[in-house]
PDB file of C-alpha atoms and ligand atoms in Angstrom:
ATOM      1  CA  MET A   1      13.819  -7.868  13.817  1.00  0.00           C
ATOM      2  CA  SER A   2      15.493  -9.753  11.033  1.00  0.00           C
ATOM      3  CA  LEU A   3      14.567 -10.696   7.684  1.00  0.00           C
ATOM      4  CA  LYS A   4      14.312 -14.614   7.425  1.00  0.00           C
ATOM      5  CA  LEU A   5      11.750 -15.519   5.080  1.00  0.00           C
ATOM      6  CA  GLY A   6      10.150 -18.907   5.985  1.00  0.00           C
ATOM      7  CA  LYS A   7       7.668 -21.034   3.662  1.00  0.00           C
ATOM      8  CA  LEU A   8       5.588 -18.997   1.323  1.00  0.00           C
ATOM      9  CA  ILE A   9       2.028 -19.396   2.579  1.00  0.00           C
ATOM     10  CA  TYR A  10       0.116 -17.270   0.011  1.00  0.00           C
ATOM     11  CA  THR A  11       0.789 -15.095  -3.027  1.00  0.00           C
ATOM     12  CA  GLY A  12      -1.592 -12.424  -4.277  1.00  0.00           C
ATOM     13  CA  LYS A  13      -1.607  -9.926  -7.320  1.00  0.00           C
ATOM     14  CA  ALA A  14       0.869  -7.643  -5.386  1.00  0.00           C
ATOM     15  CA  LYS A  15       2.027  -9.495  -2.056  1.00  0.00           C
ATOM     16  CA  ASP A  16       3.643 -12.458  -0.855  1.00  0.00           C
ATOM     17  CA  VAL A  17       3.209 -13.895   2.440  1.00  0.00           C
ATOM     18  CA  TYR A  18       5.666 -16.174   4.258  1.00  0.00           C
ATOM     19  CA  GLU A  19       5.937 -17.774   7.502  1.00  0.00           C
ATOM     20  CA  THR A  20       8.013 -17.068  10.249  1.00  0.00           C
ATOM     21  CA  GLU A  21       9.580 -18.890  13.345  1.00  0.00           C
ATOM     22  CA  ASN A  22       6.400 -17.861  15.246  1.00  0.00           C
ATOM     23  CA  PRO A  23       3.304 -19.474  14.030  1.00  0.00           C
ATOM     24  CA  ASP A  24       1.155 -16.122  14.830  1.00  0.00           C
ATOM     25  CA  ARG A  25       3.295 -13.955  12.741  1.00  0.00           C
ATOM     26  CA  VAL A  26       3.870 -13.751   9.133  1.00  0.00           C
ATOM     27  CA  ILE A  27       6.011 -11.487   6.869  1.00  0.00           C
ATOM     28  CA  VAL A  28       4.138  -9.739   3.908  1.00  0.00           C
ATOM     29  CA  LYS A  29       6.433  -8.699   0.704  1.00  0.00           C
ATOM     30  CA  PHE A  30       4.780  -5.901  -1.184  1.00  0.00           C
ATOM     31  CA  ARG A  31       5.936  -6.655  -4.692  1.00  0.00           C
ATOM     32  CA  ASP A  32       6.497  -4.410  -7.800  1.00  0.00           C
ATOM     33  CA  ASP A  33       3.775  -6.253  -9.840  1.00  0.00           C
ATOM     34  CA  ILE A  34       0.661  -4.071 -10.714  1.00  0.00           C
ATOM     35  CA  THR A  35      -2.474  -5.356 -12.041  1.00  0.00           C
ATOM     36  CA  ALA A  36      -6.109  -3.433 -12.981  1.00  0.00           C
ATOM     37  CA  GLY A  37      -9.261  -4.766 -14.425  1.00  0.00           C
ATOM     38  CA  ASP A  38      -9.459  -8.277 -12.769  1.00  0.00           C
ATOM     39  CA  GLY A  39      -5.672  -8.757 -13.938  1.00  0.00           C
ATOM     40  CA  GLU A  40      -6.163  -8.236 -17.504  1.00  0.00           C
ATOM     41  CA  LYS A  41      -3.763  -5.126 -17.363  1.00  0.00           C
ATOM     42  CA  LYS A  42      -0.406  -6.092 -15.918  1.00  0.00           C
ATOM     43  CA  ASP A  43       3.109  -4.302 -15.123  1.00  0.00           C
ATOM     44  CA  ILE A  44       5.916  -4.395 -12.948  1.00  0.00           C
ATOM     45  CA  LEU A  45       7.042  -0.815 -11.296  1.00  0.00           C
ATOM     46  CA  GLN A  46      10.369  -0.790  -9.998  1.00  0.00           C
ATOM     47  CA  LEU A  47      10.153   0.049  -6.492  1.00  0.00           C
ATOM     48  CA  LYS A  48       6.452  -0.015  -6.206  1.00  0.00           C
ATOM     49  CA  GLY A  49       6.769  -2.395  -3.382  1.00  0.00           C
ATOM     50  CA  TYR A  50       9.139  -0.209  -1.533  1.00  0.00           C
ATOM     51  CA  TYR A  51       6.800   2.877  -1.411  1.00  0.00           C
ATOM     52  CA  ASN A  52       3.619   1.024  -0.917  1.00  0.00           C
ATOM     53  CA  SER A  53       5.158  -0.644   2.327  1.00  0.00           C
ATOM     54  CA  LEU A  54       6.440   2.638   3.544  1.00  0.00           C
ATOM     55  CA  ILE A  55       2.993   4.391   3.014  1.00  0.00           C
ATOM     56  CA  SER A  56       0.930   1.295   4.434  1.00  0.00           C
ATOM     57  CA  SER A  57       3.365   1.092   7.577  1.00  0.00           C
ATOM     58  CA  LYS A  58       2.704   4.933   8.374  1.00  0.00           C
ATOM     59  CA  LEU A  59      -0.915   4.498   7.934  1.00  0.00           C
ATOM     60  CA  PHE A  60      -1.300   1.535   9.947  1.00  0.00           C
ATOM     61  CA  GLU A  61       0.888   3.281  12.832  1.00  0.00           C
ATOM     62  CA  VAL A  62      -1.442   6.225  12.542  1.00  0.00           C
ATOM     63  CA  LEU A  63      -4.371   3.885  12.759  1.00  0.00           C
ATOM     64  CA  GLU A  64      -3.060   1.902  15.997  1.00  0.00           C
ATOM     65  CA  ALA A  65      -2.459   5.353  17.473  1.00  0.00           C
ATOM     66  CA  ALA A  66      -6.311   6.339  17.068  1.00  0.00           C
ATOM     67  CA  GLY A  67      -6.811   2.638  18.920  1.00  0.00           C
ATOM     68  CA  ILE A  68      -7.604   0.320  15.929  1.00  0.00           C
ATOM     69  CA  LYS A  69      -6.411  -2.919  16.027  1.00  0.00           C
ATOM     70  CA  THR A  70      -4.130  -3.972  12.731  1.00  0.00           C
ATOM     71  CA  GLN A  71      -2.146  -6.561  11.594  1.00  0.00           C
ATOM     72  CA  TYR A  72       0.653  -4.271  11.436  1.00  0.00           C
ATOM     73  CA  ILE A  73       3.693  -5.133  13.723  1.00  0.00           C
ATOM     74  CA  GLY A  74       6.615  -3.062  11.898  1.00  0.00           C
ATOM     75  CA  LEU A  75       8.531  -3.104   8.574  1.00  0.00           C
ATOM     76  CA  LEU A  76      11.653  -5.362   8.666  1.00  0.00           C
ATOM     77  CA  GLU A  77      13.071  -3.459   5.989  1.00  0.00           C
ATOM     78  CA  PRO A  78      11.271  -1.339   3.225  1.00  0.00           C
ATOM     79  CA  GLY A  79       9.224  -4.012   1.261  1.00  0.00           C
ATOM     80  CA  TYR A  80       8.758  -6.383   4.034  1.00  0.00           C
ATOM     81  CA  MET A  81       6.031  -6.055   6.902  1.00  0.00           C
ATOM     82  CA  LEU A  82       6.135  -8.275   9.987  1.00  0.00           C
ATOM     83  CA  ALA A  83       2.486  -8.723  10.662  1.00  0.00           C
ATOM     84  CA  HIS A  84       0.324 -10.824  12.842  1.00  0.00           C
ATOM     85  CA  LYS A  85      -1.004 -13.943  10.862  1.00  0.00           C
ATOM     86  CA  LEU A  86      -4.994 -13.541  10.287  1.00  0.00           C
ATOM     87  CA  GLU A  87      -7.426 -15.925   8.660  1.00  0.00           C
ATOM     88  CA  MET A  88      -8.704 -13.344   5.995  1.00  0.00           C
ATOM     89  CA  ILE A  89     -12.373 -12.805   5.368  1.00  0.00           C
ATOM     90  CA  SER A  90     -13.348 -12.755   1.664  1.00  0.00           C
ATOM     91  CA  LEU A  91     -14.690  -9.289   1.833  1.00  0.00           C
ATOM     92  CA  GLU A  92     -13.492  -6.023   0.391  1.00  0.00           C
ATOM     93  CA  VAL A  93     -14.707  -3.316   2.538  1.00  0.00           C
ATOM     94  CA  ILE A  94     -14.982  -0.068   0.221  1.00  0.00           C
ATOM     95  CA  THR A  95     -15.513   3.216   2.006  1.00  0.00           C
ATOM     96  CA  ARG A  96     -16.349   6.552  -0.534  1.00  0.00           C
ATOM     97  CA  ASN A  97     -16.557   9.908   0.731  1.00  0.00           C
ATOM     98  CA  ILE A  98     -16.577  11.300  -2.949  1.00  0.00           C
ATOM     99  CA  ALA A  99     -18.022   9.680  -6.078  1.00  0.00           C
ATOM    100  CA  ALA A 100     -15.708   8.055  -8.464  1.00  0.00           C
ATOM    101  CA  GLY A 101     -14.437   4.707 -10.318  1.00  0.00           C
ATOM    102  CA  SER A 102     -16.869   2.038 -10.775  1.00  0.00           C
ATOM    103  CA  LEU A 103     -19.765   3.944  -8.704  1.00  0.00           C
ATOM    104  CA  LEU A 104     -20.049   6.382 -11.645  1.00  0.00           C
ATOM    105  CA  ARG A 105     -20.469   3.279 -13.961  1.00  0.00           C
ATOM    106  CA  ARG A 106     -23.097   1.724 -12.253  1.00  0.00           C
ATOM    107  CA  PHE A 107     -25.140   4.573 -10.572  1.00  0.00           C
ATOM    108  CA  PRO A 108     -26.345   8.138 -11.318  1.00  0.00           C
ATOM    109  CA  PHE A 109     -24.048   9.986  -9.301  1.00  0.00           C
ATOM    110  CA  GLU A 110     -22.155  13.235 -10.315  1.00  0.00           C
ATOM    111  CA  GLU A 111     -18.352  13.124 -10.742  1.00  0.00           C
ATOM    112  CA  ARG A 112     -16.807  14.207  -7.538  1.00  0.00           C
ATOM    113  CA  GLN A 113     -19.903  14.322  -5.491  1.00  0.00           C
ATOM    114  CA  VAL A 114     -19.238  14.764  -2.161  1.00  0.00           C
ATOM    115  CA  PHE A 115     -21.413  12.466   0.188  1.00  0.00           C
ATOM    116  CA  GLU A 116     -23.086  13.802   3.090  1.00  0.00           C
ATOM    117  CA  LYS A 117     -21.983  10.651   5.130  1.00  0.00           C
ATOM    118  CA  PRO A 118     -19.676   7.904   3.937  1.00  0.00           C
ATOM    119  CA  ILE A 119     -20.787   5.158   1.826  1.00  0.00           C
ATOM    120  CA  ILE A 120     -19.675   1.823   2.970  1.00  0.00           C
ATOM    121  CA  GLN A 121     -19.964  -1.051   0.143  1.00  0.00           C
ATOM    122  CA  MET A 122     -19.075  -4.549   0.624  1.00  0.00           C
ATOM    123  CA  ASP A 123     -17.934  -6.674  -2.484  1.00  0.00           C
ATOM    124  CA  TYR A 124     -17.347 -10.532  -2.334  1.00  0.00           C
ATOM    125  CA  LYS A 125     -13.478 -11.189  -3.022  1.00  0.00           C
ATOM    126  CA  SER A 126     -13.590 -13.943  -5.649  1.00  0.00           C
ATOM    127  CA  ASP A 127     -11.674 -13.880  -9.009  1.00  0.00           C
ATOM    128  CA  GLU A 128     -13.977 -16.651 -10.089  1.00  0.00           C
ATOM    129  CA  TYR A 129     -17.106 -14.212  -9.198  1.00  0.00           C
ATOM    130  CA  LYS A 130     -15.343 -10.884 -10.466  1.00  0.00           C
ATOM    131  CA  ASP A 131     -15.634  -9.227  -6.600  1.00  0.00           C
ATOM    132  CA  PRO A 132     -19.303  -8.802  -7.098  1.00  0.00           C
ATOM    133  CA  MET A 133     -21.182  -6.279  -4.794  1.00  0.00           C
ATOM    134  CA  LEU A 134     -23.096  -8.065  -1.964  1.00  0.00           C
ATOM    135  CA  ASN A 135     -25.526  -7.214   0.783  1.00  0.00           C
ATOM    136  CA  ASP A 136     -25.430  -8.323   4.552  1.00  0.00           C
ATOM    137  CA  ASP A 137     -27.947 -10.959   4.016  1.00  0.00           C
ATOM    138  CA  ILE A 138     -25.594 -12.561   1.224  1.00  0.00           C
ATOM    139  CA  ALA A 139     -22.590 -12.062   3.320  1.00  0.00           C
ATOM    140  CA  MET A 140     -24.342 -14.141   5.944  1.00  0.00           C
ATOM    141  CA  ALA A 141     -25.858 -16.676   3.850  1.00  0.00           C
ATOM    142  CA  LEU A 142     -22.476 -17.218   2.488  1.00  0.00           C
ATOM    143  CA  GLY A 143     -21.161 -17.673   5.969  1.00  0.00           C
ATOM    144  CA  LEU A 144     -18.379 -15.203   5.668  1.00  0.00           C
ATOM    145  CA  ILE A 145     -19.559 -13.042   8.906  1.00  0.00           C
ATOM    146  CA  THR A 146     -22.410 -12.907  11.317  1.00  0.00           C
ATOM    147  CA  ALA A 147     -24.979  -9.668  11.901  1.00  0.00           C
ATOM    148  CA  GLU A 148     -23.134  -8.835  15.161  1.00  0.00           C
ATOM    149  CA  GLU A 149     -19.721  -9.015  13.190  1.00  0.00           C
ATOM    150  CA  LEU A 150     -20.935  -6.838  10.353  1.00  0.00           C
ATOM    151  CA  ASN A 151     -21.950  -4.303  12.941  1.00  0.00           C
ATOM    152  CA  ASP A 152     -18.664  -4.158  14.367  1.00  0.00           C
ATOM    153  CA  LEU A 153     -17.029  -4.101  10.877  1.00  0.00           C
ATOM    154  CA  ARG A 154     -18.919  -1.060   9.912  1.00  0.00           C
ATOM    155  CA  GLU A 155     -18.258   0.704  13.230  1.00  0.00           C
ATOM    156  CA  ILE A 156     -14.415   0.101  12.899  1.00  0.00           C
ATOM    157  CA  THR A 157     -14.534   1.066   9.166  1.00  0.00           C
ATOM    158  CA  LEU A 158     -16.223   4.497   9.913  1.00  0.00           C
ATOM    159  CA  LYS A 159     -13.345   5.056  12.592  1.00  0.00           C
ATOM    160  CA  ILE A 160     -10.937   4.080  10.234  1.00  0.00           C
ATOM    161  CA  ASN A 161     -12.273   6.224   7.482  1.00  0.00           C
ATOM    162  CA  LYS A 162     -12.348   9.099   9.865  1.00  0.00           C
ATOM    163  CA  THR A 163      -8.516   8.630  11.171  1.00  0.00           C
ATOM    164  CA  LEU A 164      -7.104   8.263   7.688  1.00  0.00           C
ATOM    165  CA  LYS A 165      -9.301  11.309   6.240  1.00  0.00           C
ATOM    166  CA  ASP A 166      -8.333  13.795   8.682  1.00  0.00           C
ATOM    167  CA  PHE A 167      -4.345  12.555   8.925  1.00  0.00           C
ATOM    168  CA  LEU A 168      -4.371  12.817   4.922  1.00  0.00           C
ATOM    169  CA  GLU A 169      -6.002  16.109   4.959  1.00  0.00           C
ATOM    170  CA  THR A 170      -2.860  17.341   7.391  1.00  0.00           C
ATOM    171  CA  LYS A 171      -0.492  16.029   4.464  1.00  0.00           C
ATOM    172  CA  GLY A 172      -2.305  17.764   1.610  1.00  0.00           C
ATOM    173  CA  ILE A 173      -4.147  14.773   0.198  1.00  0.00           C
ATOM    174  CA  ILE A 174      -7.994  14.196   0.039  1.00  0.00           C
ATOM    175  CA  LEU A 175      -9.271  10.662   0.324  1.00  0.00           C
ATOM    176  CA  PRO A 176     -12.176   9.988  -2.135  1.00  0.00           C
ATOM    177  CA  ASP A 177     -12.413   6.217  -1.192  1.00  0.00           C
ATOM    178  CA  PHE A 178     -10.257   3.109  -0.462  1.00  0.00           C
ATOM    179  CA  LYS A 179     -10.534  -0.319   0.068  1.00  0.00           C
ATOM    180  CA  ILE A 180      -9.437  -2.508   3.107  1.00  0.00           C
ATOM    181  CA  GLU A 181      -9.790  -5.872   4.021  1.00  0.00           C
ATOM    182  CA  PHE A 182     -10.378  -7.677   7.722  1.00  0.00           C
ATOM    183  CA  GLY A 183      -9.408 -11.069   9.196  1.00  0.00           C
ATOM    184  CA  TYR A 184      -9.461 -12.973  12.496  1.00  0.00           C
ATOM    185  CA  ASP A 185      -6.267 -12.969  14.677  1.00  0.00           C
ATOM    186  CA  CYS A 186      -5.380 -16.107  16.555  1.00  0.00           C
ATOM    187  CA  GLU A 187      -7.692 -14.721  19.508  1.00  0.00           C
ATOM    188  CA  LYS A 188     -10.828 -14.416  16.684  1.00  0.00           C
ATOM    189  CA  ASN A 189     -10.804 -11.015  17.083  1.00  0.00           C
ATOM    190  CA  ILE A 190     -11.381  -8.948  13.726  1.00  0.00           C
ATOM    191  CA  VAL A 191      -8.247  -7.190  12.970  1.00  0.00           C
ATOM    192  CA  LEU A 192      -7.519  -4.597   9.840  1.00  0.00           C
ATOM    193  CA  GLY A 193      -4.816  -6.517   7.622  1.00  0.00           C
ATOM    194  CA  ASP A 194      -3.886  -6.330   4.061  1.00  0.00           C
ATOM    195  CA  GLU A 195      -2.439  -2.737   3.072  1.00  0.00           C
ATOM    196  CA  ILE A 196      -3.556   0.921   2.707  1.00  0.00           C
ATOM    197  CA  SER A 197      -1.621   2.209  -0.281  1.00  0.00           C
ATOM    198  CA  PRO A 198      -2.043   4.125  -3.809  1.00  0.00           C
ATOM    199  CA  ASP A 199      -2.837   0.357  -4.890  1.00  0.00           C
ATOM    200  CA  THR A 200      -5.804   0.269  -2.844  1.00  0.00           C
ATOM    201  CA  CYS A 201      -7.118   3.760  -2.387  1.00  0.00           C
ATOM    202  CA  ARG A 202      -7.923   7.008  -4.287  1.00  0.00           C
ATOM    203  CA  TYR A 203      -5.488   9.761  -3.480  1.00  0.00           C
ATOM    204  CA  TRP A 204      -5.903  13.352  -5.161  1.00  0.00           C
ATOM    205  CA  ASP A 205      -3.658  16.400  -4.425  1.00  0.00           C
ATOM    206  CA  ILE A 206      -5.546  18.766  -1.937  1.00  0.00           C
ATOM    207  CA  GLU A 207      -4.293  21.760  -4.031  1.00  0.00           C
ATOM    208  CA  THR A 208      -4.664  20.494  -7.670  1.00  0.00           C
ATOM    209  CA  TRP A 209      -6.894  17.703  -7.284  1.00  0.00           C
ATOM    210  CA  ASP A 210      -4.285  15.790  -9.070  1.00  0.00           C
ATOM    211  CA  VAL A 211      -4.565  11.848  -9.222  1.00  0.00           C
ATOM    212  CA  LEU A 212      -1.680  10.139  -7.034  1.00  0.00           C
ATOM    213  CA  ASP A 213      -2.829   6.496  -7.101  1.00  0.00           C
ATOM    214  CA  LYS A 214      -3.524   3.315  -9.445  1.00  0.00           C
ATOM    215  CA  ASP A 215      -5.821   5.384 -11.351  1.00  0.00           C
ATOM    216  CA  LEU A 216      -3.164   6.598 -13.276  1.00  0.00           C
ATOM    217  CA  PHE A 217      -2.067   2.868 -14.123  1.00  0.00           C
ATOM    218  CA  ARG A 218      -5.596   2.241 -15.023  1.00  0.00           C
ATOM    219  CA  GLN A 219      -5.908   5.138 -17.419  1.00  0.00           C
ATOM    220  CA  GLY A 220      -2.441   4.356 -18.952  1.00  0.00           C
ATOM    221  CA  ASP A 221      -0.817   7.332 -18.056  1.00  0.00           C
ATOM    222  CA  SER A 222       2.946   7.636 -17.518  1.00  0.00           C
ATOM    223  CA  GLY A 223       4.169   8.733 -14.100  1.00  0.00           C
ATOM    224  CA  VAL A 224       2.562   6.328 -11.977  1.00  0.00           C
ATOM    225  CA  MET A 225       5.599   5.623  -9.852  1.00  0.00           C
ATOM    226  CA  ASP A 226       6.226   9.644  -9.444  1.00  0.00           C
ATOM    227  CA  ALA A 227       2.851   9.637  -7.795  1.00  0.00           C
ATOM    228  CA  TYR A 228       3.564   6.721  -5.521  1.00  0.00           C
ATOM    229  CA  LYS A 229       6.889   8.354  -4.656  1.00  0.00           C
ATOM    230  CA  LYS A 230       4.888  11.833  -3.874  1.00  0.00           C
ATOM    231  CA  VAL A 231       2.566  10.338  -1.635  1.00  0.00           C
ATOM    232  CA  ALA A 232       5.506   8.663   0.166  1.00  0.00           C
ATOM    233  CA  SER A 233       7.017  12.021   0.733  1.00  0.00           C
ATOM    234  CA  MET A 234       3.760  13.662   1.735  1.00  0.00           C
ATOM    235  CA  VAL A 235       2.614  11.102   4.295  1.00  0.00           C
ATOM    236  CA  LEU A 236       6.018   9.997   5.921  1.00  0.00           C
ATOM    237  CA  ASP A 237       8.073  12.610   8.495  1.00  0.00           C
ATOM    238  CA  ASP A 238      11.775  12.637   8.743  1.00  0.00           C
ATOM    239  CA  GLU A 239      11.283  10.768  11.993  1.00  0.00           C
ATOM    240  CA  ASP A 240       9.744   7.898   9.914  1.00  0.00           C
ATOM    241  CA  LEU A 241      12.623   8.035   7.576  1.00  0.00           C
ATOM    242  CA  LYS A 242      15.470   7.650  10.440  1.00  0.00           C
ATOM    243  CA  LYS A 243      13.374   5.081  11.590  1.00  0.00           C
ATOM    244  CA  TRP A 244      13.972   2.877   8.437  1.00  0.00           C
ATOM    245  CA  GLY A 245      17.168   4.010   7.977  1.00  0.00           C
ATOM    246  CA  LEU A 246      16.631   6.282   4.907  1.00  0.00           C
ATOM    247  CA  ASN A 247      17.867   9.908   4.213  1.00  0.00           C
ATOM    248  CA  GLU A 248      15.470  10.683   1.703  1.00  0.00           C
ATOM    249  CA  ILE A 249      12.348   9.430  -0.030  1.00  0.00           C
TER     250      ILE A 249
HETATM  251  N1  UDP B   1     -10.340  -1.314  -5.272  1.00  0.00           N
HETATM  252  C1  UDP B   1      -9.279  -2.181  -4.780  1.00  0.00           C
HETATM  253  N2  UDP B   1      -9.558  -3.476  -5.308  1.00  0.00           N
HETATM  254  C2  UDP B   1     -10.456  -3.906  -6.099  1.00  0.00           C
HETATM  255  C3  UDP B   1     -11.524  -2.684  -6.091  1.00  0.00           C
HETATM  256  C4  UDP B   1     -11.343  -1.637  -5.637  1.00  0.00           C
HETATM  257  O1  UDP B   1      -8.371  -1.935  -3.922  1.00  0.00           O
HETATM  258  O2  UDP B   1     -10.538  -5.095  -6.111  1.00  0.00           O
HETATM  259  C5  UDP B   1     -10.221   0.219  -4.264  1.00  0.00           C
HETATM  260  C6  UDP B   1     -10.149   1.320  -5.569  1.00  0.00           C
HETATM  261  O3  UDP B   1      -8.406   1.263  -5.505  1.00  0.00           O
HETATM  262  C7  UDP B   1     -10.643   2.288  -5.117  1.00  0.00           C
HETATM  263  C8  UDP B   1     -11.687   1.988  -4.417  1.00  0.00           C
HETATM  264  O4  UDP B   1     -11.339   0.422  -3.901  1.00  0.00           O
HETATM  265  O5  UDP B   1     -10.045   3.303  -4.214  1.00  0.00           O
HETATM  266  C9  UDP B   1     -13.075   1.821  -5.161  1.00  0.00           C
HETATM  267  O6  UDP B   1     -12.901   1.161  -6.267  1.00  0.00           O
HETATM  268  P1  UDP B   1     -13.965   1.132  -7.524  1.00  0.00           P
HETATM  269  O7  UDP B   1     -15.265   0.266  -6.927  1.00  0.00           O
HETATM  270  O8  UDP B   1     -14.416   2.526  -7.785  1.00  0.00           O
HETATM  271  O9  UDP B   1     -13.330   0.242  -8.528  1.00  0.00           O
HETATM  272  P2  UDP B   1     -12.542   0.715  -9.797  1.00  0.00           P
HETATM  273  O10 UDP B   1     -12.767   2.004 -10.105  1.00  0.00           O
HETATM  274  O11 UDP B   1     -11.182   0.611  -9.244  1.00  0.00           O
HETATM  275  O12 UDP B   1     -12.781  -0.280 -10.620  1.00  0.00           O
END
């Protein structure tokens, strides 16, 4: 696999997507930009894209091994992911195992309340409308998805949650919540896309409950990159490092 970027076809808050010679494949570049609060708070953190691509790649591999279809094909080099081209669905699918973040601002849950069963929340992905939470009827009326696809998506999401939660626990990380996005591949299958990184998940250290994710940036703390680097070193093993030609994280 070689790094030959085609036309830039999409640019988001933290990633760029490039065409490749194969119309069904794209290259996703993980950038160092970080934003919070609908883009109100912005910065550039050296090596963030590098670590996020390594963490995402490992977690996509774990999901693939559990039989979940993902966009991921491989990393061309740290920072650059070769992926199946998807037509993205404008939904942010958030799964919550422990109460944190906006849920506490909106509802009377206790901080760190552990849910008996995971909560799946769907938000409409739209900067213009500020990502409002929606329900099935609104998602269907907007023409984003069908009732059958919503059922499939819920089932896949629960499996993703269990797989990630179990894997991360073995690496010393608690997964309070995370956001994922899906799209259709060229055969119209619903496939997991986007990324699974400390930008899009909450990760807490299982021993200390220290925050190891973007909440550090949201709160204006220093040490954001140290936390991302720590997650990468906890999640990747020696085999992974060797595969990407790295001696250490
Ligand atoms: N999240 C995300 N992008 C968004 C909103 C949320 O990746 O636009 C992730 C966030 O990192 C967290 C989970 O989804 O892991 C739940 O976020 P929450 O609704 O608590 O919002 P926040 O506290 O991030 O404003």
